[in-house]
Amino acid sequence: MSRSVEQRIEDILDAVERCRRYVAVLDGGDSDVIDMAEDAIERNLQIIGEAANHLTSEVVEAHPEIAWPQIRGFRNILVHQYFGVDIDVIRDVVENYLPPLADAVRQHVESGEDMP
């Protein structure tokens, strides 16, 4: 069964929030906890990319300020080149690129635009 646009947006918002919480763990704790946080962040970034890949063109086109192709591409990098992913790049994505994404999709939901 395919997920609705609303569900995909909720997936994105949930994953963004989890990434935000998990990135805080990277600054402290033992190495096992840090490793788990890194894995959890990467998994949630994959979820964001997959959900973004299935959004309608109306949602994507309503938010040209979001780098949709890069979001989908980053998901592919995480999945297929997992051994070459730099945690500093991941931290940068979480801290600088996810907040505008969350704001855009949250705004889309609140406006009720093009929600099938």
N, CA, C and O atoms as a Tinker XYZ file with bonds, in Angstrom:
   464  protein
     1  N      0.837000   -1.176000    0.000000    73     2
     2  CA     0.000000    0.000000    0.000000    64     1     3
     3  C      0.891000    1.251000    0.000000    63     2     4     5
     4  O      1.811000    1.370000    0.809000    81     3
     5  N      0.611000    2.142000   -0.884000    73     3     6
     6  CA     1.392000    3.366000   -1.021000    64     5     7
     7  C      1.028000    4.356000    0.085000    63     6     8     9
     8  O     -0.117000    4.429000    0.531000    81     7
     9  N      2.032000    5.110000    0.509000    73     7    10
    10  CA     1.802000    6.115000    1.544000    64     9    11
    11  C      1.317000    7.405000    0.887000    63    10    12    13
    12  O      1.725000    7.731000   -0.228000    81    11
    13  N      0.455000    8.130000    1.574000    73    11    14
    14  CA    -0.082000    9.380000    1.063000    64    13    15
    15  C      0.964000   10.491000    1.181000    63    14    16    17
    16  O      1.980000   10.336000    1.858000    81    15
    17  N      0.697000   11.598000    0.519000    73    15    18
    18  CA     1.568000   12.764000    0.619000    64    17    19
    19  C      1.653000   13.224000    2.075000    63    18    20    21
    20  O      2.732000   13.555000    2.568000    81    19
    21  N      0.514000   13.241000    2.752000    73    19    22
    22  CA     0.506000   13.645000    4.154000    64    21    23
    23  C      1.402000   12.741000    4.995000    63    22    24    25
    24  O      2.137000   13.222000    5.857000    81    23
    25  N      1.346000   11.442000    4.748000    73    23    26
    26  CA     2.191000   10.505000    5.484000    64    25    27
    27  C      3.660000   10.715000    5.162000    63    26    28    29
    28  O      4.508000   10.644000    6.051000    81    27
    29  N      3.966000   10.972000    3.898000    73    27    30
    30  CA     5.364000   11.220000    3.500000    64    29    31
    31  C      5.889000   12.480000    4.181000    63    30    32    33
    32  O      7.029000   12.507000    4.646000    81    31
    33  N      5.069000   13.516000    4.240000    73    31    34
    34  CA     5.485000   14.745000    4.911000    64    33    35
    35  C      5.680000   14.490000    6.395000    63    34    36    37
    36  O      6.640000   14.983000    6.988000    81    35
    37  N      4.793000   13.735000    6.993000    73    35    38
    38  CA     4.951000   13.393000    8.410000    64    37    39
    39  C      6.222000   12.572000    8.630000    63    38    40    41
    40  O      6.910000   12.753000    9.634000    81    39
    41  N      6.534000   11.677000    7.701000    73    39    42
    42  CA     7.786000   10.905000    7.774000    64    41    43
    43  C      8.985000   11.854000    7.785000    63    42    44    45
    44  O      9.919000   11.674000    8.566000    81    43
    45  N      8.952000   12.862000    6.914000    73    43    46
    46  CA    10.042000   13.830000    6.847000    64    45    47
    47  C     10.158000   14.591000    8.161000    63    46    48    49
    48  O     11.250000   14.721000    8.715000    81    47
    49  N      9.043000   15.088000    8.652000    73    47    50
    50  CA     9.072000   15.867000    9.897000    64    49    51
    51  C      9.545000   15.030000   11.080000    63    50    52    53
    52  O     10.325000   15.509000   11.903000    81    51
    53  N      9.086000   13.800000   11.173000    73    51    54
    54  CA     9.531000   12.913000   12.260000    64    53    55
    55  C     11.031000   12.641000   12.164000    63    54    56    57
    56  O     11.739000   12.677000   13.171000    81    55
    57  N     11.510000   12.369000   10.957000    73    55    58
    58  CA    12.929000   12.054000   10.767000    64    57    59
    59  C     13.810000   13.272000   11.033000    63    58    60    61
    60  O     14.899000   13.134000   11.589000    81    59
    61  N     13.354000   14.459000   10.646000    73    59    62
    62  CA    14.106000   15.680000   10.932000    64    61    63
    63  C     14.234000   15.862000   12.438000    63    62    64    65
    64  O     15.318000   16.169000   12.936000    81    63
    65  N     13.151000   15.676000   13.159000    73    63    66
    66  CA    13.186000   15.830000   14.617000    64    65    67
    67  C     14.126000   14.806000   15.255000    63    66    68    69
    68  O     14.871000   15.138000   16.177000    81    67
    69  N     14.093000   13.597000   14.781000    73    67    70
    70  CA    14.994000   12.580000   15.324000    64    69    71
    71  C     16.449000   12.942000   15.045000    63    70    72    73
    72  O     17.298000   12.817000   15.927000    81    71
    73  N     16.739000   13.384000   13.839000    73    71    74
    74  CA    18.108000   13.795000   13.514000    64    73    75
    75  C     18.561000   14.915000   14.438000    63    74    76    77
    76  O     19.689000   14.904000   14.930000    81    75
    77  N     17.696000   15.861000   14.666000    73    75    78
    78  CA    18.030000   16.988000   15.551000    64    77    79
    79  C     18.388000   16.501000   16.947000    63    78    80    81
    80  O     19.366000   16.952000   17.544000    81    79
    81  N     17.585000   15.576000   17.459000    73    79    82
    82  CA    17.859000   15.030000   18.801000    64    81    83
    83  C     19.145000   14.212000   18.815000    63    82    84    85
    84  O     19.943000   14.326000   19.745000    81    83
    85  N     19.348000   13.392000   17.797000    73    83    86
    86  CA    20.507000   12.497000   17.783000    64    85    87
    87  C     21.819000   13.239000   17.562000    63    86    88    89
    88  O     22.858000   12.807000   18.063000    81    87
    89  N     21.794000   14.348000   16.824000    73    87    90
    90  CA    23.044000   15.065000   16.570000    64    89    91
    91  C     23.610000   15.638000   17.866000    63    90    92    93
    92  O     24.823000   15.816000   17.981000    81    91
    93  N     22.762000   15.927000   18.829000    73    91    94
    94  CA    23.222000   16.430000   20.120000    64    93    95
    95  C     24.085000   15.401000   20.843000    63    94    96    97
    96  O     24.936000   15.768000   21.653000    81    95
    97  N     23.878000   14.136000   20.564000    73    95    98
    98  CA    24.630000   13.061000   21.203000    64    97    99
    99  C     26.069000   13.001000   20.686000    63    98   100   101
   100  O     26.949000   12.472000   21.366000    81    99
   101  N     26.312000   13.534000   19.499000    73    99   102
   102  CA    27.636000   13.441000   18.887000    64   101   103
   103  C     28.703000   14.213000   19.662000    63   102   104   105
   104  O     29.895000   13.952000   19.499000    81   103
   105  N     28.287000   15.150000   20.494000    73   103   106
   106  CA    29.240000   15.966000   21.241000    64   105   107
   107  C     29.643000   15.376000   22.582000    63   106   108   109
   108  O     30.489000   15.939000   23.276000    81   107
   109  N     29.060000   14.274000   22.946000    73   107   110
   110  CA    29.409000   13.687000   24.235000    64   109   111
   111  C     29.079000   12.219000   24.252000    63   110   112   113
   112  O     28.596000   11.665000   23.265000    81   111
   113  N     29.337000   11.601000   25.361000    73   111   114
   114  CA    29.030000   10.190000   25.491000    64   113   115
   115  C     30.188000    9.317000   25.054000    63   114   116   117
   116  O     31.203000    9.797000   24.549000    81   115
   117  N     30.010000    8.036000   25.259000    73   115   118
   118  CA    31.079000    7.113000   24.880000    64   117   119
   119  C     30.990000    6.779000   23.395000    63   118   120   121
   120  O     30.008000    7.110000   22.732000    81   119
   121  N     31.997000    6.140000   22.897000    73   119   122
   122  CA    32.080000    5.893000   21.453000    64   121   123
   123  C     30.956000    5.001000   20.950000    63   122   124   125
   124  O     30.527000    5.157000   19.807000    81   123
   125  N     30.466000    4.074000   21.762000    73   123   126
   126  CA    29.359000    3.216000   21.327000    64   125   127
   127  C     28.085000    4.036000   21.125000    63   126   128   129
   128  O     27.353000    3.831000   20.157000    81   127
   129  N     27.832000    4.951000   22.032000    73   127   130
   130  CA    26.643000    5.800000   21.931000    64   129   131
   131  C     26.772000    6.720000   20.721000    63   130   132   133
   132  O     25.799000    6.929000   19.996000    81   131
   133  N     27.937000    7.257000   20.504000    73   131   134
   134  CA    28.164000    8.120000   19.345000    64   133   135
   135  C     27.970000    7.328000   18.056000    63   134   136   137
   136  O     27.350000    7.821000   17.113000    81   135
   137  N     28.492000    6.109000   18.009000    73   135   138
   138  CA    28.312000    5.254000   16.826000    64   137   139
   139  C     26.832000    4.996000   16.556000    63   138   140   141
   140  O     26.386000    5.043000   15.410000    81   139
   141  N     26.076000    4.723000   17.616000    73   139   142
   142  CA    24.640000    4.480000   17.442000    64   141   143
   143  C     23.928000    5.738000   16.951000    63   142   144   145
   144  O     23.039000    5.658000   16.103000    81   143
   145  N     24.312000    6.891000   17.477000    73   143   146
   146  CA    23.699000    8.151000   17.040000    64   145   147
   147  C     24.008000    8.402000   15.568000    63   146   148   149
   148  O     23.124000    8.811000   14.816000    81   147
   149  N     25.240000    8.164000   15.149000    73   147   150
   150  CA    25.602000    8.337000   13.739000    64   149   151
   151  C     24.757000    7.424000   12.854000    63   150   152   153
   152  O     24.235000    7.855000   11.826000    81   151
   153  N     24.626000    6.166000   13.260000    73   151   154
   154  CA    23.812000    5.222000   12.489000    64   153   155
   155  C     22.355000    5.674000   12.424000    63   154   156   157
   156  O     21.719000    5.591000   11.373000    81   155
   157  N     21.837000    6.149000   13.542000    73   155   158
   158  CA    20.441000    6.596000   13.591000    64   157   159
   159  C     20.225000    7.828000   12.710000    63   158   160   161
   160  O     19.208000    7.932000   12.025000    81   159
   161  N     21.165000    8.743000   12.729000    73   159   162
   162  CA    21.050000    9.933000   11.883000    64   161   163
   163  C     21.065000    9.540000   10.416000    63   162   164   165
   164  O     20.235000   10.004000    9.634000    81   163
   165  N     22.008000    8.688000   10.043000    73   163   166
   166  CA    22.091000    8.251000    8.648000    64   165   167
   167  C     20.800000    7.573000    8.212000    63   166   168   169
   168  O     20.322000    7.818000    7.105000    81   167
   169  N     20.239000    6.742000    9.044000    73   167   170
   170  CA    18.987000    6.052000    8.703000    64   169   171
   171  C     17.859000    7.054000    8.503000    63   170   172   173
   172  O     17.081000    6.932000    7.557000    81   171
   173  N     17.765000    8.035000    9.378000    73   171   174
   174  CA    16.699000    9.028000    9.248000    64   173   175
   175  C     16.903000    9.934000    8.044000    63   174   176   177
   176  O     15.925000   10.385000    7.448000    81   175
   177  N     18.141000   10.210000    7.673000    73   175   178
   178  CA    18.394000   10.956000    6.446000    64   177   179
   179  C     17.966000   10.142000    5.223000    63   178   180   181
   180  O     17.484000   10.703000    4.238000    81   179
   181  N     18.140000    8.837000    5.285000    73   179   182
   182  CA    17.664000    7.969000    4.210000    64   181   183
   183  C     16.136000    8.035000    4.109000    63   182   184   185
   184  O     15.585000    8.087000    3.010000    81   183
   185  N     15.470000    8.035000    5.239000    73   183   186
   186  CA    14.002000    8.131000    5.262000    64   185   187
   187  C     13.560000    9.454000    4.643000    63   186   188   189
   188  O     12.613000    9.488000    3.857000    81   187
   189  N     14.236000   10.532000    4.993000    73   187   190
   190  CA    13.897000   11.843000    4.435000    64   189   191
   191  C     14.042000   11.817000    2.917000    63   190   192   193
   192  O     13.153000   12.279000    2.201000    81   191
   193  N     15.144000   11.284000    2.429000    73   191   194
   194  CA    15.370000   11.224000    0.987000    64   193   195
   195  C     14.352000   10.367000    0.270000    63   194   196   197
   196  O     13.885000   10.719000   -0.813000    81   195
   197  N     14.010000    9.252000    0.868000    73   195   198
   198  CA    13.013000    8.367000    0.252000    64   197   199
   199  C     11.639000    9.022000    0.242000    63   198   200   201
   200  O     10.933000    8.964000   -0.764000    81   199
   201  N     11.258000    9.641000    1.345000    73   199   202
   202  CA     9.958000   10.321000    1.401000    64   201   203
   203  C      9.919000   11.477000    0.412000    63   202   204   205
   204  O      8.912000   11.674000   -0.268000    81   203
   205  N     10.998000   12.240000    0.322000    73   203   206
   206  CA    11.059000   13.364000   -0.616000    64   205   207
   207  C     10.936000   12.885000   -2.054000    63   206   208   209
   208  O     10.355000   13.569000   -2.896000    81   207
   209  N     11.474000   11.727000   -2.327000    73   207   210
   210  CA    11.413000   11.151000   -3.676000    64   209   211
   211  C      9.984000   10.838000   -4.099000    63   210   212   213
   212  O      9.697000   10.753000   -5.293000    81   211
   213  N      9.088000   10.665000   -3.137000    73   211   214
   214  CA     7.709000   10.281000   -3.439000    64   213   215
   215  C      6.701000   11.413000   -3.230000    63   214   216   217
   216  O      5.492000   11.184000   -3.280000    81   215
   217  N      7.192000   12.627000   -2.997000    73   215   218
   218  CA     6.273000   13.759000   -2.892000    64   217   219
   219  C      5.755000   14.124000   -4.279000    63   218   220   221
   220  O      6.414000   13.868000   -5.287000    81   219
   221  N      4.596000   14.709000   -4.317000    73   219   222
   222  CA     4.013000   15.109000   -5.598000    64   221   223
   223  C      4.764000   16.313000   -6.160000    63   222   224   225
   224  O      5.436000   17.039000   -5.427000    81   223
   225  N      4.640000   16.511000   -7.454000    73   223   226
   226  CA     5.283000   17.668000   -8.089000    64   225   227
   227  C      4.716000   18.968000   -7.532000    63   226   228   229
   228  O      5.424000   19.975000   -7.486000    81   227
   229  N      3.460000   18.968000   -7.109000    73   227   230
   230  CA     2.862000   20.172000   -6.528000    64   229   231
   231  C      3.589000   20.586000   -5.252000    63   230   232   233
   232  O      3.846000   21.770000   -5.034000    81   231
   233  N      3.916000   19.620000   -4.422000    73   231   234
   234  CA     4.625000   19.929000   -3.179000    64   233   235
   235  C      6.023000   20.440000   -3.501000    63   234   236   237
   236  O      6.458000   21.463000   -2.972000    81   235
   237  N      6.715000   19.729000   -4.362000    73   235   238
   238  CA     8.088000   20.093000   -4.712000    64   237   239
   239  C      8.133000   21.468000   -5.381000    63   238   240   241
   240  O      8.956000   22.308000   -5.019000    81   239
   241  N      7.267000   21.694000   -6.337000    73   239   242
   242  CA     7.267000   22.965000   -7.069000    64   241   243
   243  C      6.830000   24.141000   -6.206000    63   242   244   245
   244  O      7.199000   25.281000   -6.489000    81   243
   245  N      6.059000   23.886000   -5.168000    73   243   246
   246  CA     5.633000   24.949000   -4.267000    64   245   247
   247  C      6.771000   25.445000   -3.382000    63   246   248   249
   248  O      6.650000   26.480000   -2.727000    81   247
   249  N      7.881000   24.700000   -3.363000    73   247   250
   250  CA     9.008000   25.047000   -2.492000    64   249   251
   251  C     10.327000   24.949000   -3.251000    63   250   252   253
   252  O     11.149000   24.073000   -2.981000    81   251
   253  N     10.517000   25.868000   -4.213000    73   251   254
   254  CA    11.752000   25.830000   -5.007000    64   253   255
   255  C     12.998000   26.179000   -4.197000    63   254   256   257
   256  O     14.119000   25.945000   -4.651000    81   255
   257  N     12.811000   26.731000   -3.013000    73   255   258
   258  CA    13.954000   27.059000   -2.166000    64   257   259
   259  C     14.616000   25.820000   -1.572000    63   258   260   261
   260  O     15.720000   25.897000   -1.033000    81   259
   261  N     13.948000   24.694000   -1.672000    73   259   262
   262  CA    14.478000   23.433000   -1.145000    64   261   263
   263  C     15.211000   22.698000   -2.266000    63   262   264   265
   264  O     14.719000   22.615000   -3.391000    81   263
   265  N     16.375000   22.174000   -1.951000    73   263   266
   266  CA    17.210000   21.465000   -2.931000    64   265   267
   267  C     16.748000   20.001000   -3.039000    63   266   268   269
   268  O     17.441000   19.085000   -2.597000    81   267
   269  N     15.581000   19.806000   -3.626000    73   267   270
   270  CA    14.986000   18.463000   -3.710000    64   269   271
   271  C     15.907000   17.439000   -4.385000    63   270   272   273
   272  O     16.059000   16.339000   -3.853000    81   271
   273  N     16.527000   17.750000   -5.530000    73   271   274
   274  CA    17.398000   16.735000   -6.148000    64   273   275
   275  C     18.572000   16.342000   -5.243000    63   274   276   277
   276  O     18.980000   15.181000   -5.217000    81   275
   277  N     19.103000   17.305000   -4.511000    73   275   278
   278  CA    20.210000   17.005000   -3.609000    64   277   279
   279  C     19.754000   16.149000   -2.430000    63   278   280   281
   280  O     20.509000   15.302000   -1.952000    81   279
   281  N     18.549000   16.360000   -1.969000    73   279   282
   282  CA    18.011000   15.537000   -0.881000    64   281   283
   283  C     17.904000   14.087000   -1.347000    63   282   284   285
   284  O     18.323000   13.165000   -0.647000    81   283
   285  N     17.342000   13.902000   -2.527000    73   283   286
   286  CA    17.220000   12.541000   -3.073000    64   285   287
   287  C     18.596000   11.948000   -3.351000    63   286   288   289
   288  O     18.828000   10.765000   -3.101000    81   287
   289  N     19.494000   12.757000   -3.860000    73   287   290
   290  CA    20.844000   12.281000   -4.158000    64   289   291
   291  C     21.618000   11.912000   -2.909000    63   290   292   293
   292  O     22.368000   10.936000   -2.907000    81   291
   293  N     21.443000   12.684000   -1.845000    73   291   294
   294  CA    22.137000   12.379000   -0.602000    64   293   295
   295  C     21.669000   11.050000   -0.033000    63   294   296   297
   296  O     22.460000   10.295000    0.533000    81   295
   297  N     20.406000   10.771000   -0.182000    73   295   298
   298  CA    19.879000    9.470000    0.243000    64   297   299
   299  C     20.608000    8.351000   -0.495000    63   298   300   301
   300  O     20.979000    7.343000    0.107000    81   299
   301  N     20.810000    8.529000   -1.795000    73   299   302
   302  CA    21.504000    7.509000   -2.581000    64   301   303
   303  C     22.955000    7.357000   -2.148000    63   302   304   305
   304  O     23.479000    6.244000   -2.104000    81   303
   305  N     23.601000    8.462000   -1.829000    73   303   306
   306  CA    24.977000    8.387000   -1.329000    64   305   307
   307  C     25.020000    7.610000   -0.025000    63   306   308   309
   308  O     25.877000    6.745000    0.157000    81   307
   309  N     24.105000    7.912000    0.879000    73   307   310
   310  CA    24.080000    7.212000    2.167000    64   309   311
   311  C     23.866000    5.714000    1.999000    63   310   312   313
   312  O     24.465000    4.910000    2.714000    81   311
   313  N     23.014000    5.348000    1.058000    73   311   314
   314  CA    22.696000    3.938000    0.859000    64   313   315
   315  C     23.815000    3.202000    0.114000    63   314   316   317
   316  O     24.178000    2.083000    0.478000    81   315
   317  N     24.354000    3.833000   -0.922000    73   315   318
   318  CA    25.266000    3.117000   -1.808000    64   317   319
   319  C     26.738000    3.390000   -1.549000    63   318   320   321
   320  O     27.588000    2.602000   -1.965000    81   319
   321  N     27.057000    4.479000   -0.876000    73   319   322
   322  CA    28.449000    4.791000   -0.596000    64   321   323
   323  C     28.645000    5.021000    0.891000    63   322   324   325
   324  O     29.385000    5.912000    1.308000    81   323
   325  N     27.972000    4.205000    1.678000    73   323   326
   326  CA    27.964000    4.372000    3.124000    64   325   327
   327  C     29.354000    4.403000    3.733000    63   326   328   329
   328  O     29.545000    5.029000    4.775000    81   327
   329  N     30.324000    3.753000    3.121000    73   327   330
   330  CA    31.675000    3.692000    3.671000    64   329   331
   331  C     32.434000    5.005000    3.494000    63   330   332   333
   332  O     33.485000    5.199000    4.105000    81   331
   333  N     31.912000    5.905000    2.665000    73   331   334
   334  CA    32.607000    7.147000    2.403000    64   333   335
   335  C     31.897000    8.365000    2.951000    63   334   336   337
   336  O     32.191000    9.486000    2.535000    81   335
   337  N     30.967000    8.173000    3.877000    73   335   338
   338  CA    30.187000    9.293000    4.401000    64   337   339
   339  C     30.927000    9.923000    5.581000    63   338   340   341
   340  O     31.312000    9.239000    6.529000    81   339
   341  N     31.115000   11.227000    5.500000    73   339   342
   342  CA    31.823000   11.987000    6.520000    64   341   343
   343  C     30.811000   12.515000    7.540000    63   342   344   345
   344  O     29.838000   13.170000    7.168000    81   343
   345  N     31.038000   12.233000    8.810000    73   343   346
   346  CA    30.103000   12.642000    9.855000    64   345   347
   347  C     29.995000   14.164000    9.939000    63   346   348   349
   348  O     28.951000   14.680000   10.339000    81   347
   349  N     31.042000   14.888000    9.575000    73   347   350
   350  CA    30.959000   16.355000    9.584000    64   349   351
   351  C     29.988000   16.852000    8.519000    63   350   352   353
   352  O     29.297000   17.849000    8.728000    81   351
   353  N     29.931000   16.170000    7.383000    73   351   354
   354  CA    28.970000   16.520000    6.335000    64   353   355
   355  C     27.561000   16.231000    6.831000    63   354   356   357
   356  O     26.645000   17.026000    6.621000    81   355
   357  N     27.395000   15.103000    7.481000    73   355   358
   358  CA    26.083000   14.739000    8.017000    64   357   359
   359  C     25.630000   15.767000    9.058000    63   358   360   361
   360  O     24.477000   16.197000    9.048000    81   359
   361  N     26.524000   16.150000    9.938000    73   359   362
   362  CA    26.188000   17.161000   10.949000    64   361   363
   363  C     25.779000   18.472000   10.275000    63   362   364   365
   364  O     24.811000   19.108000   10.690000    81   363
   365  N     26.511000   18.872000    9.242000    73   363   366
   366  CA    26.187000   20.098000    8.509000    64   365   367
   367  C     24.796000   20.016000    7.895000    63   366   368   369
   368  O     24.030000   20.978000    7.953000    81   367
   369  N     24.474000   18.882000    7.313000    73   367   370
   370  CA    23.148000   18.690000    6.716000    64   369   371
   371  C     22.068000   18.827000    7.780000    63   370   372   373
   372  O     21.080000   19.535000    7.585000    81   371
   373  N     22.261000   18.147000    8.907000    73   371   374
   374  CA    21.258000   18.170000    9.971000    64   373   375
   375  C     21.080000   19.580000   10.530000    63   374   376   377
   376  O     19.953000   20.027000   10.744000    81   375
   377  N     22.169000   20.267000   10.760000    73   375   378
   378  CA    22.087000   21.568000   11.418000    64   377   379
   379  C     21.693000   22.708000   10.479000    63   378   380   381
   380  O     21.059000   23.670000   10.910000    81   379
   381  N     22.062000   22.609000    9.200000    73   379   382
   382  CA    21.867000   23.752000    8.306000    64   381   383
   383  C     20.829000   23.553000    7.208000    63   382   384   385
   384  O     20.260000   24.526000    6.715000    81   383
   385  N     20.580000   22.321000    6.825000    73   383   386
   386  CA    19.675000   22.083000    5.709000    64   385   387
   387  C     18.335000   21.470000    6.107000    63   386   388   389
   388  O     17.332000   21.675000    5.423000    81   387
   389  N     18.312000   20.729000    7.197000    73   387   390
   390  CA    17.039000   20.130000    7.605000    64   389   391
   391  C     16.044000   21.140000    8.173000    63   390   392   393
   392  O     14.851000   21.003000    7.905000    81   391
   393  N     16.468000   22.146000    8.942000    73   391   394
   394  CA    15.472000   23.097000    9.448000    64   393   395
   395  C     14.662000   23.793000    8.339000    63   394   396   397
   396  O     13.442000   23.896000    8.467000    81   395
   397  N     15.301000   24.277000    7.249000    73   395   398
   398  CA    14.484000   24.877000    6.185000    64   397   399
   399  C     13.563000   23.862000    5.506000    63   398   400   401
   400  O     12.454000   24.210000    5.101000    81   399
   401  N     14.003000   22.631000    5.381000    73   399   402
   402  CA    13.155000   21.580000    4.808000    64   401   403
   403  C     11.930000   21.375000    5.687000    63   402   404   405
   404  O     10.802000   21.353000    5.194000    81   403
   405  N     12.150000   21.224000    6.984000    73   403   406
   406  CA    11.024000   21.030000    7.908000    64   405   407
   407  C     10.071000   22.218000    7.863000    63   406   408   409
   408  O      8.854000   22.038000    7.863000    81   407
   409  N     10.616000   23.424000    7.826000    73   407   410
   410  CA     9.768000   24.613000    7.750000    64   409   411
   411  C      8.912000   24.606000    6.483000    63   410   412   413
   412  O      7.727000   24.935000    6.526000    81   411
   413  N      9.517000   24.234000    5.365000    73   411   414
   414  CA     8.793000   24.237000    4.080000    64   413   415
   415  C      7.662000   23.225000    4.076000    63   414   416   417
   416  O      6.542000   23.554000    3.683000    81   415
   417  N      7.933000   21.999000    4.504000    73   415   418
   418  CA     6.865000   20.990000    4.451000    64   417   419
   419  C      5.812000   21.249000    5.522000    63   418   420   421
   420  O      4.633000   20.960000    5.319000    81   419
   421  N      6.231000   21.792000    6.653000    73   419   422
   422  CA     5.257000   22.157000    7.695000    64   421   423
   423  C      4.348000   23.274000    7.176000    63   422   424   425
   424  O      3.135000   23.235000    7.381000    81   423
   425  N      4.933000   24.260000    6.509000    73   423   426
   426  CA     4.158000   25.347000    5.919000    64   425   427
   427  C      3.182000   24.802000    4.878000    63   426   428   429
   428  O      2.043000   25.257000    4.783000    81   427
   429  N      3.635000   23.840000    4.115000    73   427   430
   430  CA     2.781000   23.246000    3.090000    64   429   431
   431  C      1.556000   22.579000    3.727000    63   430   432   433
   432  O      0.435000   22.736000    3.245000    81   431
   433  N      1.780000   21.847000    4.800000    73   431   434
   434  CA     0.673000   21.184000    5.497000    64   433   435
   435  C     -0.282000   22.212000    6.089000    63   434   436   437
   436  O     -1.500000   22.089000    5.962000    81   435
   437  N      0.279000   23.218000    6.731000    73   435   438
   438  CA    -0.558000   24.236000    7.383000    64   437   439
   439  C     -1.386000   25.029000    6.388000    63   438   440   441
   440  O     -2.490000   25.472000    6.706000    81   439
   441  N     -0.858000   25.210000    5.185000    73   439   442
   442  CA    -1.597000   25.978000    4.179000    64   441   443
   443  C     -2.661000   25.132000    3.494000    63   442   444   445
   444  O     -3.588000   25.664000    2.883000    81   443
   445  N     -2.526000   23.816000    3.596000    73   443   446
   446  CA    -3.478000   22.926000    2.947000    64   445   447
   447  C     -3.326000   22.879000    1.448000    63   446   448   449
   448  O     -4.222000   22.412000    0.744000    81   447
   449  N     -2.191000   23.362000    0.946000    73   447   450
   450  CA    -1.954000   23.401000   -0.507000    64   449   451
   451  C     -1.840000   22.012000   -1.101000    63   450   452   453
   452  O     -1.120000   21.152000   -0.594000    81   451
   453  N     -2.569000   21.814000   -2.189000    73   451   454
   454  CA    -2.398000   20.632000   -3.056000    64   453   455
   455  C     -2.269000   19.325000   -2.296000    63   454   456   457
   456  O     -1.474000   18.464000   -2.675000    81   455
   457  N     -3.025000   19.168000   -1.250000    73   455   458
   458  CA    -2.976000   17.919000   -0.500000    64   457   459
   459  C     -4.118000   17.030000   -1.016000    63   458   460   461
   460  O     -5.289000   17.297000   -0.748000    81   459
   461  N     -3.766000   15.976000   -1.754000    73   459   462
   462  CA    -4.793000   15.116000   -2.326000    64   461   463
   463  C     -5.599000   14.392000   -1.274000    63   462   464
   464  O     -6.505000   13.629000   -1.607000    81   463
